[in-house]
C-alpha positions in Angstrom: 0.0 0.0 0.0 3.2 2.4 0.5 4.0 2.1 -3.4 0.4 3.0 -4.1 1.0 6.7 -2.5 3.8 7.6 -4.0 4.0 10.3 -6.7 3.6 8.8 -11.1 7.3 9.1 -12.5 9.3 7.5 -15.7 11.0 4.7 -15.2 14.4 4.6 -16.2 13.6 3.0 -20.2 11.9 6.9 -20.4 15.5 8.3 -21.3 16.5 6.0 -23.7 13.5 7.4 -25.6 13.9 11.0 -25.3 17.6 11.3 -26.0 16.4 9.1 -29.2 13.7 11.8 -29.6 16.4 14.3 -29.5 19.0 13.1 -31.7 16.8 12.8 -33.9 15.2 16.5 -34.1 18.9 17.8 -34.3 20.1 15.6 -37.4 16.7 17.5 -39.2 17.8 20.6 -38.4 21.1 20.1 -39.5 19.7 18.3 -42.8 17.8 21.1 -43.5 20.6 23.5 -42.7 23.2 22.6 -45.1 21.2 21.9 -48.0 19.4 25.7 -48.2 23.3 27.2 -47.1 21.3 30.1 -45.1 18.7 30.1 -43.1 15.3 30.3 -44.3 13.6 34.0 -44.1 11.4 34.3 -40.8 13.5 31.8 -38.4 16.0 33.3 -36.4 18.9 32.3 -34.6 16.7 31.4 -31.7 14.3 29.1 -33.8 14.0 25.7 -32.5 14.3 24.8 -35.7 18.3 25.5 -35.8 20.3 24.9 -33.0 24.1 22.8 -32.9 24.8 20.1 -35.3 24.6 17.1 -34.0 28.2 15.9 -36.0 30.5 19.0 -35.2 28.9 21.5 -33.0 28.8 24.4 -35.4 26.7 26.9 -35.4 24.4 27.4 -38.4 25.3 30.6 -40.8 22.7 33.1 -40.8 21.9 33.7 -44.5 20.6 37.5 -45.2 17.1 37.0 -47.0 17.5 39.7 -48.8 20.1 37.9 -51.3 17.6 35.0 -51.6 14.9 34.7 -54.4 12.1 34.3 -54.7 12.0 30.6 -55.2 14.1 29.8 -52.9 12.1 31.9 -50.3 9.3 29.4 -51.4 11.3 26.6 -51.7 12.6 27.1 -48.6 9.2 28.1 -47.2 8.1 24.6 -49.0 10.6 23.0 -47.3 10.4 24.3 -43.8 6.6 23.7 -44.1 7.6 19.9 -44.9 9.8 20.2 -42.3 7.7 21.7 -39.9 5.0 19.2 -40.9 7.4 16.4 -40.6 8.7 18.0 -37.7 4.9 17.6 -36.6 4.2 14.2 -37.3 7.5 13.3 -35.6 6.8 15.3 -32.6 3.3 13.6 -32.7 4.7 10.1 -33.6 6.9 10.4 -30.8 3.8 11.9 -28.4 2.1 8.9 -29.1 4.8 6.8 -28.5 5.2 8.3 -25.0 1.3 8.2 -24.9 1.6 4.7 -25.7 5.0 4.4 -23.2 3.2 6.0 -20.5 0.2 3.9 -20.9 2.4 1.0 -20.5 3.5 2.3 -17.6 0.7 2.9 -16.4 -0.5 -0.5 -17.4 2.4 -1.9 -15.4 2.3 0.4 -12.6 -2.0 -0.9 -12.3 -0.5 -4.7 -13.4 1.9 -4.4 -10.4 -0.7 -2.7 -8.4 -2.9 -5.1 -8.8 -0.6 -7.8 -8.2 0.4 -6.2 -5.3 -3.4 -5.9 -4.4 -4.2 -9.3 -5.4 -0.9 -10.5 -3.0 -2.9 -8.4 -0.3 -5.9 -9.9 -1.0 -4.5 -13.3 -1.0 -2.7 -12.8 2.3 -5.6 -11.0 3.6 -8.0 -13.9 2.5 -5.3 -16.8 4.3 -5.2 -14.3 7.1 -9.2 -14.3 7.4 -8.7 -17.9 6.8 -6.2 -18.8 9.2 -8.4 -16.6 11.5 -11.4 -18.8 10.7 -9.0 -22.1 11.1 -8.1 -20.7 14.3 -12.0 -19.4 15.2 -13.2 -22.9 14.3 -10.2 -24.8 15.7 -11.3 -22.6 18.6 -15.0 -23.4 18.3 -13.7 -27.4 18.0 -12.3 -26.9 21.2 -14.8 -25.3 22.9 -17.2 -27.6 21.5 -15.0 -30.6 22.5 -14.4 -29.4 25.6 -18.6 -28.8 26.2 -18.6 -32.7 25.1 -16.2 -33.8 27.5 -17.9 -32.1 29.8 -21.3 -33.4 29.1 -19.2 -37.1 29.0 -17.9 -36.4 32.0 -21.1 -35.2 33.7 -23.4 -38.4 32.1 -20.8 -41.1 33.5 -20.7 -38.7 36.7 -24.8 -39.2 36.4 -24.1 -42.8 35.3 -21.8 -43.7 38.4 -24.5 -41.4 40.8 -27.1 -43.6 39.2 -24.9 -46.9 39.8 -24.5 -46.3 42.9 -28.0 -45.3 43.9 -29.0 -48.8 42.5 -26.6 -50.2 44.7 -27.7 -48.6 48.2 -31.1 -48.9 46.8 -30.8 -52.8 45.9 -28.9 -52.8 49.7 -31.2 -51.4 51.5 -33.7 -53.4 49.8 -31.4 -57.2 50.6 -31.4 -54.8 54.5 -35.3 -54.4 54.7 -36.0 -58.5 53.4 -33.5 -58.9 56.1 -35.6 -57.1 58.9 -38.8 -58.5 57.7 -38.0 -62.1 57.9 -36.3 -61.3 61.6 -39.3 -60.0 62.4 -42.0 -61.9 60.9 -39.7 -65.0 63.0 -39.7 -62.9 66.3 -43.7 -62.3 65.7 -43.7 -66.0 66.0 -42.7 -66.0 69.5 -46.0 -63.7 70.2 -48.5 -65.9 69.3 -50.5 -67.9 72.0 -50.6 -71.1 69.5 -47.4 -70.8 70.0 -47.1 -69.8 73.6 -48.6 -73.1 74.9 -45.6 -74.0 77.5 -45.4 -70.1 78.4 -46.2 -69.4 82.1 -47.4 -65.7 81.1 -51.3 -64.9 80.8 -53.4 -65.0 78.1 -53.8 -61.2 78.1 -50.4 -60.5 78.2 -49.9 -62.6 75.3 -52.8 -61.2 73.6 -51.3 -57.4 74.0 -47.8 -58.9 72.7 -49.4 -60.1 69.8 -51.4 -57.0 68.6 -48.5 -55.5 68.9 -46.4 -57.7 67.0 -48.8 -57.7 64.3 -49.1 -54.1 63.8 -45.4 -53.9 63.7 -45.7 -56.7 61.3 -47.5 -54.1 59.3 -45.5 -51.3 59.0 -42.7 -53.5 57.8 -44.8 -55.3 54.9 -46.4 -51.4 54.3 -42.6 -50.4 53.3 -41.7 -53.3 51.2 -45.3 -53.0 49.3 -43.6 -50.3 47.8 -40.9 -52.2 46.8 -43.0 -54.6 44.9 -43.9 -51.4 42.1 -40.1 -51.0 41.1 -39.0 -48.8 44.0 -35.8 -49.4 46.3 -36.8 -48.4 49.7 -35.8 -44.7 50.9 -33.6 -44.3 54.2 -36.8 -42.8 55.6 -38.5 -46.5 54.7 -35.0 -48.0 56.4 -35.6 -46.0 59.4 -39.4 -46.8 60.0 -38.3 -50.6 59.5 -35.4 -50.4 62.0 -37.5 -49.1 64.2 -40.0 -51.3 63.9 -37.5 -54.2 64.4 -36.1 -52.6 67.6 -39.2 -52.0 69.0 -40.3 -55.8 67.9 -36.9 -57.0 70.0 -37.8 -54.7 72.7 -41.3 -56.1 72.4 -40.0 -59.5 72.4 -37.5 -58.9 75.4 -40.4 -57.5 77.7 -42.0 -60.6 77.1 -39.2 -62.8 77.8 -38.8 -61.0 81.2 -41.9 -60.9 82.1 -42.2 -64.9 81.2 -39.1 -65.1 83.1 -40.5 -63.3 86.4 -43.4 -65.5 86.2 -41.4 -68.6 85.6 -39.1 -67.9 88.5 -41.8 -67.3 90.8 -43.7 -70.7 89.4 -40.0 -72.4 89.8 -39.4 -70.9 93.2 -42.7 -72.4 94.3 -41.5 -75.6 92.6 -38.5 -75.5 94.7 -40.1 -74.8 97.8 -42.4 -77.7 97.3 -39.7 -79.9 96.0 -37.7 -79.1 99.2 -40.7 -79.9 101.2 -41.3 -83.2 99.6 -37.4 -83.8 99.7 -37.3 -83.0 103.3 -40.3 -85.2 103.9 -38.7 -87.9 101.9 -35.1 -87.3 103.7 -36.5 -87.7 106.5 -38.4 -91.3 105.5 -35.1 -92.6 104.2 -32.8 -91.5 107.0 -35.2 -93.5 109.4 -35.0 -96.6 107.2 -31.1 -95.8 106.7 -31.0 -95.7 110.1 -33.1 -98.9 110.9 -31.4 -100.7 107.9 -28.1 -99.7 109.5 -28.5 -100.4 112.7 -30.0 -103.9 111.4 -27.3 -104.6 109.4 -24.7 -103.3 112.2 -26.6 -106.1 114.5 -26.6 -108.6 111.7 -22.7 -107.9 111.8 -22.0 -108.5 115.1 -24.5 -111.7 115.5 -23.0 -113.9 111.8 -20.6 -111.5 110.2 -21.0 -110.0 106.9 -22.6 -111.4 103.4 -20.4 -113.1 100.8 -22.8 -112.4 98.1 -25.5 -109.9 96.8 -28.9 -109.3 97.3 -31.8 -111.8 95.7 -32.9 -108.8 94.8 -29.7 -107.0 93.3 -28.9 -110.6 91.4 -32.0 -110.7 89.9 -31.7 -107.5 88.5 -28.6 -108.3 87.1 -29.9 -111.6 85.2 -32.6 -110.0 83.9 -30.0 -107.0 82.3 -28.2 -110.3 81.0 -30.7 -111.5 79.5 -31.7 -108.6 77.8 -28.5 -108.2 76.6 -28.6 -111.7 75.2 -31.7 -111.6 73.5 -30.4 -108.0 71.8 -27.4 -110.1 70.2 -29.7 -112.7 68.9 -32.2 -110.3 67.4 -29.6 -108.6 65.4 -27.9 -112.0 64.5 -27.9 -112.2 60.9 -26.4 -108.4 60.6 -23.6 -109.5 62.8 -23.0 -112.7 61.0 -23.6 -111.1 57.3 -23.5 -113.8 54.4 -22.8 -111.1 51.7 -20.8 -108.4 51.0 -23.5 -106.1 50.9 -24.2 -106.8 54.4 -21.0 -106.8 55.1 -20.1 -103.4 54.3 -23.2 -101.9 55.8 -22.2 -103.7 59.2 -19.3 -102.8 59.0 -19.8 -98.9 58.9 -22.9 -98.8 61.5 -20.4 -100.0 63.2 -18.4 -97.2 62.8 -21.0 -94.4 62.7 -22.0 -95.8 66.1 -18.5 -96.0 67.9 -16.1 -93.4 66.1 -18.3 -90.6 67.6 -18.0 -91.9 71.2 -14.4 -92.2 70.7 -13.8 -88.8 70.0 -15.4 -87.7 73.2 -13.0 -85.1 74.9 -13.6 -82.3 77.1 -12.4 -79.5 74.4 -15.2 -77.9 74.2 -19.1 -77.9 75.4 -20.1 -77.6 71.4 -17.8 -80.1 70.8 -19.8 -82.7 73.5 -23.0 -81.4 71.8 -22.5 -82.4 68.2 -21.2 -85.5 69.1 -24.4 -86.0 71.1 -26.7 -85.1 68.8 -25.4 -87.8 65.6 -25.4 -90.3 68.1 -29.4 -89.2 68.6 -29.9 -88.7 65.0 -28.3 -92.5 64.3 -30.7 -93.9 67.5 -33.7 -92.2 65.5 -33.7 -93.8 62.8 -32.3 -90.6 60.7 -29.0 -90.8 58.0 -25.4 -89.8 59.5 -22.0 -89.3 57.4 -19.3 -91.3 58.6 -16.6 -92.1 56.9 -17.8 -89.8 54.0 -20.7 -91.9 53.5 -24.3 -91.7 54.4 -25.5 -94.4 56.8 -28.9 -95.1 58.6 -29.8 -97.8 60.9 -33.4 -97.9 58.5 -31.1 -99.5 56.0 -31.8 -102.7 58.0 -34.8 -104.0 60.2 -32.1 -105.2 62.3 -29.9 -102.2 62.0 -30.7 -100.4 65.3 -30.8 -103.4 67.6 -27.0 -103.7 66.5 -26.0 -99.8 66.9 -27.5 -100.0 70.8 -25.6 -103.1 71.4 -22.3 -101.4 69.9 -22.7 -98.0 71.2 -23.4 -100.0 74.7 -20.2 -101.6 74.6 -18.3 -99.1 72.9 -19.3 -96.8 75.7 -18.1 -99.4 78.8 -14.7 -99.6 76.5 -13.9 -96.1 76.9 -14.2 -96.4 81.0 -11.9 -99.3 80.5 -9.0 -97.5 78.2 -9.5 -94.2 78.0 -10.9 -93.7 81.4 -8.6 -96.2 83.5 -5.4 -94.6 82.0 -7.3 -90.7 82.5 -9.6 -90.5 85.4 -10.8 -86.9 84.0 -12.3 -88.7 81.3 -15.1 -90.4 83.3 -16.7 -87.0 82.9 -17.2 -86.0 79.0 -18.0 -89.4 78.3 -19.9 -90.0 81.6 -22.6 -86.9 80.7 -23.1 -88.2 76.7 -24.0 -91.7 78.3 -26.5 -90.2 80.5 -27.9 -87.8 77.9 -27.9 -91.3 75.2 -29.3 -93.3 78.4 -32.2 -90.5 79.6 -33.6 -90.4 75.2 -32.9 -93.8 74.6 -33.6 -96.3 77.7 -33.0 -99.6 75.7 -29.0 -98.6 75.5 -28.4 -97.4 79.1 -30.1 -101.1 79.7 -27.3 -102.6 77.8 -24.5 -99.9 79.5 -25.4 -101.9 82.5 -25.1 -105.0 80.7 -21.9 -104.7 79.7 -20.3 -102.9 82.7 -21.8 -105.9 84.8 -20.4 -108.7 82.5 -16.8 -107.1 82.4 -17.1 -105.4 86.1 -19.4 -107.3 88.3 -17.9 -105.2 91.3 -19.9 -102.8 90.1 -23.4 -104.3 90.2 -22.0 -105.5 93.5 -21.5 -108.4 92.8 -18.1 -111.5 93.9 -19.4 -114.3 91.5 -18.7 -117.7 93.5 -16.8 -120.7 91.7 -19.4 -123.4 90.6 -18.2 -127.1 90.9 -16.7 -128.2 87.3 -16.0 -124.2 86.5 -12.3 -123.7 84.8 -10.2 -121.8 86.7 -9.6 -119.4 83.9 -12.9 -119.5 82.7 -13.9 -118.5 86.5 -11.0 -115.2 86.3 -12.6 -114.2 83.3 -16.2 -113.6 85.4 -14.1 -112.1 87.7 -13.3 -109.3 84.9 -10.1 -110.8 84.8 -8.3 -110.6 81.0 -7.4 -114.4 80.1 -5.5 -115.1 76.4 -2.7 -118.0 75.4 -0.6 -115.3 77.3 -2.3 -116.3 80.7 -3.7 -113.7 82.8 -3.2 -110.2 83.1 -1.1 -109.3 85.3 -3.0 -107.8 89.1 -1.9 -104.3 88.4 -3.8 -104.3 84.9 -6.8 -106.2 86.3 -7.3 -102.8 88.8 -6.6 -100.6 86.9 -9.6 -101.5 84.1 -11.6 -102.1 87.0 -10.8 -98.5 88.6 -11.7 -97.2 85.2 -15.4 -98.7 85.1 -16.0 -98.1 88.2 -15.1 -94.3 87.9 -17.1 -94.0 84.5 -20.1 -95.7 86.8 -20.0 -93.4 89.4 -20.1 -90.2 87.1 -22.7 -91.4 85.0 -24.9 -91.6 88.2 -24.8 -88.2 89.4 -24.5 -86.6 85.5 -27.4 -85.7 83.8 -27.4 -84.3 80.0 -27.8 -80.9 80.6 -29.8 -80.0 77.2 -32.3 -83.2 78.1 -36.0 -82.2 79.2 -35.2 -82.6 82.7 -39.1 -83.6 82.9 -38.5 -86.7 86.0 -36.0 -88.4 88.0 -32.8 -89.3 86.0 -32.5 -92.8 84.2 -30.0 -93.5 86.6 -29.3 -91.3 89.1 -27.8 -90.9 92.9 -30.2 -93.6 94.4 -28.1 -96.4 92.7 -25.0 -94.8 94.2 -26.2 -95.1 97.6 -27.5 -98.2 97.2 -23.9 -99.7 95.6 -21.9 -98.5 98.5 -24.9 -99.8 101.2 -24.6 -103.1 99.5 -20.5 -103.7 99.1 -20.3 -102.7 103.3 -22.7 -105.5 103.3 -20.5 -107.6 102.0 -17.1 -109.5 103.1 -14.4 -107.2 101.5 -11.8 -108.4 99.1 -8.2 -108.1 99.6 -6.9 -105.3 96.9 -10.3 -104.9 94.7 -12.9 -103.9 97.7 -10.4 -100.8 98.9 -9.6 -99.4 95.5 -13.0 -99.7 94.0 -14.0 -97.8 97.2 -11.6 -95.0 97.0 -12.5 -94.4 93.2 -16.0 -94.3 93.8 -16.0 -91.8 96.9 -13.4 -90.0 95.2 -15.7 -89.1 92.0 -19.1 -89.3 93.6 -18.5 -88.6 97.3 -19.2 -85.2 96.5 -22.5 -85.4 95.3 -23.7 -88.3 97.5 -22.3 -85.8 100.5 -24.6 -82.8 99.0 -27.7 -84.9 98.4 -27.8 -87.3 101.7 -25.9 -84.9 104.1 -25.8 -86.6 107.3 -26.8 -89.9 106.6 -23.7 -89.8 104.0 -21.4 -89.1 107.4 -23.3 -91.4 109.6 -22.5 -94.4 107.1 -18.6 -92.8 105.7 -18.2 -93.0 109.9 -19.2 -96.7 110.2 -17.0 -97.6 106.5 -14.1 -95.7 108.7 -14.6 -97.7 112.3 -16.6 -100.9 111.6 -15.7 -101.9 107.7 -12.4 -100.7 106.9 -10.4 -102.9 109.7 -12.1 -106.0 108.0 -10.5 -105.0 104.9 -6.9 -104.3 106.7 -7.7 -107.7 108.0 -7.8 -109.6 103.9 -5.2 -107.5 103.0 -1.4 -108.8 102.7 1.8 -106.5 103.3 2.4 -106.2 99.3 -1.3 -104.7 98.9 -1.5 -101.6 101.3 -1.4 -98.8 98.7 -5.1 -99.1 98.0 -5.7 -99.5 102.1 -3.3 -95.9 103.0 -5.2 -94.1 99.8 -8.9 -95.1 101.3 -7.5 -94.4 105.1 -5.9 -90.6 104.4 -9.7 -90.0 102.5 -11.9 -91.3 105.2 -10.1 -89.3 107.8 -9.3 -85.9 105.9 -13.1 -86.2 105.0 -14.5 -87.1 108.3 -11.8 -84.6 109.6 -13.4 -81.4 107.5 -16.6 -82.6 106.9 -16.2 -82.0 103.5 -15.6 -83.8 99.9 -14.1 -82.0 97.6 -15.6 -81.7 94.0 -13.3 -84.7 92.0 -10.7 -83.0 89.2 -12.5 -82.8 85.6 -15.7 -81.9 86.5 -17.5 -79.9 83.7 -18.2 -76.6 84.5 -21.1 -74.1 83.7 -18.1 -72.6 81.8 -17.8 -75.4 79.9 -20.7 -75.7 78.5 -20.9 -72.4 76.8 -17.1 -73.0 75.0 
């Protein structure tokens, strides 16, 4: 745009053509000069028409016009004319050739201009394009920055709404969670259920209303549920409240049922102790006859040698039970195919592998144990082994399992029991629980303790006439093989064991049993097994050390249930009975006579028993 302003001059061709012009005016003048010899009449010195010559630079001769004629005057008029007019045509030749010169330059000067302007408009047009590249690269940006941003806010939306349907679809799993707990604890409010409860019927009535109205505000909130809706945390709140108030509800019943069960079981107990007072004092008076008889009968013949009628008739009849048991499950024990076979072979497990894992670990432990020993005595499928077994597999499948689980049971007081008095007690409380559900295999416990211990019925088998002597030590309890026979040391200390497993089973009871009733076995039968062996003659070696184990695990409980009449007869074992047994007893044999002695007078001493090592605890039973 700065050339545009500038002033219109010649370029520098311009000169070339007007020194041409020049030259060429001078050599006409100087033509016309030399051929005329003066100067034609009217020009002067000053005409442009005479001037230097353009070969020597001499000035033209004025000629006088007076010597001139006439004709030459017109000649040279004629010829000046010519000249003029040639003069003229060159000066208008050469005016239009500078017309025509100038008006290429011009022509140029607009060429260039407009090249100039049309490299201005090009640069302007790429500078408004580059200005529109950069507006819309600018406007792209913008634009792809607006749809990140709308990207980033849907999958901001997208996670919101993610995560809504996740608190929604847990607060919905949280609300079927508080209606099933509550629909179960509305269940404990109603009186069809509520037959054993002590509380009264308009107590129960009011727990119920409530229960169902509470019942009702739940199922309101998950109604809406049902159309497509996850419950609101003002739906969670109402619930949870209604749950609380249904565990409040159900607590308040609880204690109240509780109140009126401890006073019902407070009346119980003072009735019970009335009865138990009233039947105390009944059996101290026949204790005391019986012992004074028995005292008399001493002095006048001596002691017995041998049990009861009574006691010995109750011990056949246990044997013959036990004997018809084997026979009825014969063909199961004596199985003629392999079928058979195998399942003998694992009731026989399911109903012994359980009783050998009896251990005082745990109170859960006992209880799991207990209960697949039920569930195989009722008739329901147990894994053992990996394998499911059921004693309805047979028709004589459960006759066998009682028989097994019987003797399995008298083993363990045997092994396990003789080598770790603490024992007695785990296994002790499973046989009672077994024994109180299941009467027909506490029958054959019994059975089986009698046959391998009769010391514990009481009873000192006498030798027939004919009788093997071996054949006799083996219904002694003795062990007999092609070995010979156990040594004495052995033979006590199995004994020791069953008599210890005996004496807890009588004063355990299964603590998760009914409770509805005497025990199947209970504290009676201790009282009436030490009554009965100070009846009788004492042995040398067996009669003291069954009698220490046996006051040492039940002389506690025997102390706590017949109080004095327990002292009154430990007092006559001390002074009447125990010099008969220092009397049988040899030199080698006093370790079971100094064990009986130090307990009979530390007991006698204190007045007190103390509770035997391994008893289970309270403690115990919630590990």
């Amino acid at each position: 745009m700065a050339g545009c302003k500038e002033a219109v001059t010649l370029s520098s061709h311009s000169s070339i053509i007007l020194e041409r012009l020049s030259s060429l005016s001078l050599d006409k003048s100087c033509f016309l000069g030399s051929s005329s010899g003066h100067s034609s009449p009217g020009l002067s010195e000053e005409s442009p028409a005479f001037g230097l010559c353009a070969g020597n630079n001499t000035p033209l001769t004025a000629l006088p016009l007076k010597k001139a004629s006439q004709k030459e005057k017109l000649l040279l008029w004629q010829r000046q004319e010519m000249q003029e007019k040639q003069l003229a045509a060159v000066a208008s030749a050469e005016s239009e050739q500078l017309k025509r010169f100038e008006e290429l330059m011009e022509l140029k000067q607009r060429q260039e201009c407009q090249v100039i302007r049309d490299m201005m408009d090009r640069e302007t047009k790429e500078s408004i394009g580059r200005q529109e590249k950069l507006k819309e690269e600018q406007r792209q940006r913008i634009l792809n920055l607006r749809v990140r941003e709308l990207e980033q806010q849907r999958q901001r939306e997208a996670e919101l709404e993610k995560q809504r349907q996740v608190e929604g679809r847990e607060r919905l799993r949280n609300l079927n969670t508080i209606q099933e707990e509550i629909l179960q604890l509305n269940q404990l409010l109603e009186p069809s259920i509520q037959t054993t409860s002590s509380l009264p019927p308009a107590s129960l009535s009011s727990f119920s209303t409530r229960g169902n109205q509470l019942c009702s505000q739940v199922s309101e909130v998950v109604r809406k549920t049902a159309e497509g809706e996850f419950p609101s945390m003002e739906d969670m709140t109402a619930a949870e409240r209604a749950l609380h108030e249904m565990r409040t509800l159900i607590r308040l019943m609880q204690e109240e049922a509780a109140k009126v069960q401890e006073k019902k079981k407070k009346d119980q107990e003072e009735e019970e102790a009335r009865r138990k007072q009233a039947e105390l004092q009944a059996l101290q008076e026949a204790q005391k006859k019986a012992a004074q008889s028995a005292k008399e009968k001493a002095q006048r013949k001596g002691l017995q040698n041998s049990a009861e009628d009574s006691t010995l008739k109750w011990l056949k009849e246990l044997q013959d039970s036990a004997a018809q048991c084997t026979q009825s499950f014969e063909q199961l024990n004596s199985p003629k195919d392999a079928q058979t076979k195998k399942l003998k072979l694992e009731l026989q497990k399911a109903a012994t592998i359980p009783v050998s894992q009896i251990a005082s670990k745990s109170g859960s432990q006992l209880r799991e144990i207990f209960d697949k020993i039920d569930k195989l005595l009722s008739g329901r499928a147990v894994v053992s082994g990996g394998k499911s077994v059921s004693t309805s597999q047979h028709p004589q499948g459960l006759d066998f399992v009682c028989y097994k689980l019987a003797e399995k049971f008298v083993k363990q007081g045997e092994e396990e029991v003789a080598s770790h008095h603490e024992a007695a007690f785990p296994i002790a409380v499973v046989a009672s629980g077994v024994w109180e559900l299941h009467p027909r295999v506490g029958e054959l416990i019994l059975a089986h303790l009698h046959k391998k211990c009769p010391y514990a019925v009481p009873h000192y088998p006498p030798m027939k006439d004919g009788t093997p002597v071996e054949e006799y030590q083996r219904i002694l309890g003795y062990r007999v093989d092609d070995a010979g026979v156990e040594g004495q040391d052995s033979f006590l200390k199995r004994m020791s064991g069953m008599i210890r497993l005996y004496a807890a089973i009588i004063q355990l009871r299964w603590p998760y049993g009914s409770k509805q009733g005497p025990p199947p076995h209970g504290l009676n039968h201790g009282w009436r097994w030490l009554a009965q062996m100070l009846n009788m003659e004492p042995l040398a070696d067996i009669t003291a050390t069954l009698l220490f184990d046996f006051l040492e695990v039940c002389g506690n409980a025997l102390m706590k249930q017949y109080q004095g009449q327990f002292w009154k007869l430990l007092l006559l074992l001390k002074e009447e009975y125990f010099p008969r047994i220092e009397a049988v007893t040899s030199s080698g044999q006093m370790g079971s006579v100094i064990r009986l002695k130090l307990f009979l007078e530390t007991s006698l001493q204190s007045r007190q028993i103390s509770p035997p090592k391994g008893q289970l605890t309270s403690s115990f039973w919630r590990s």
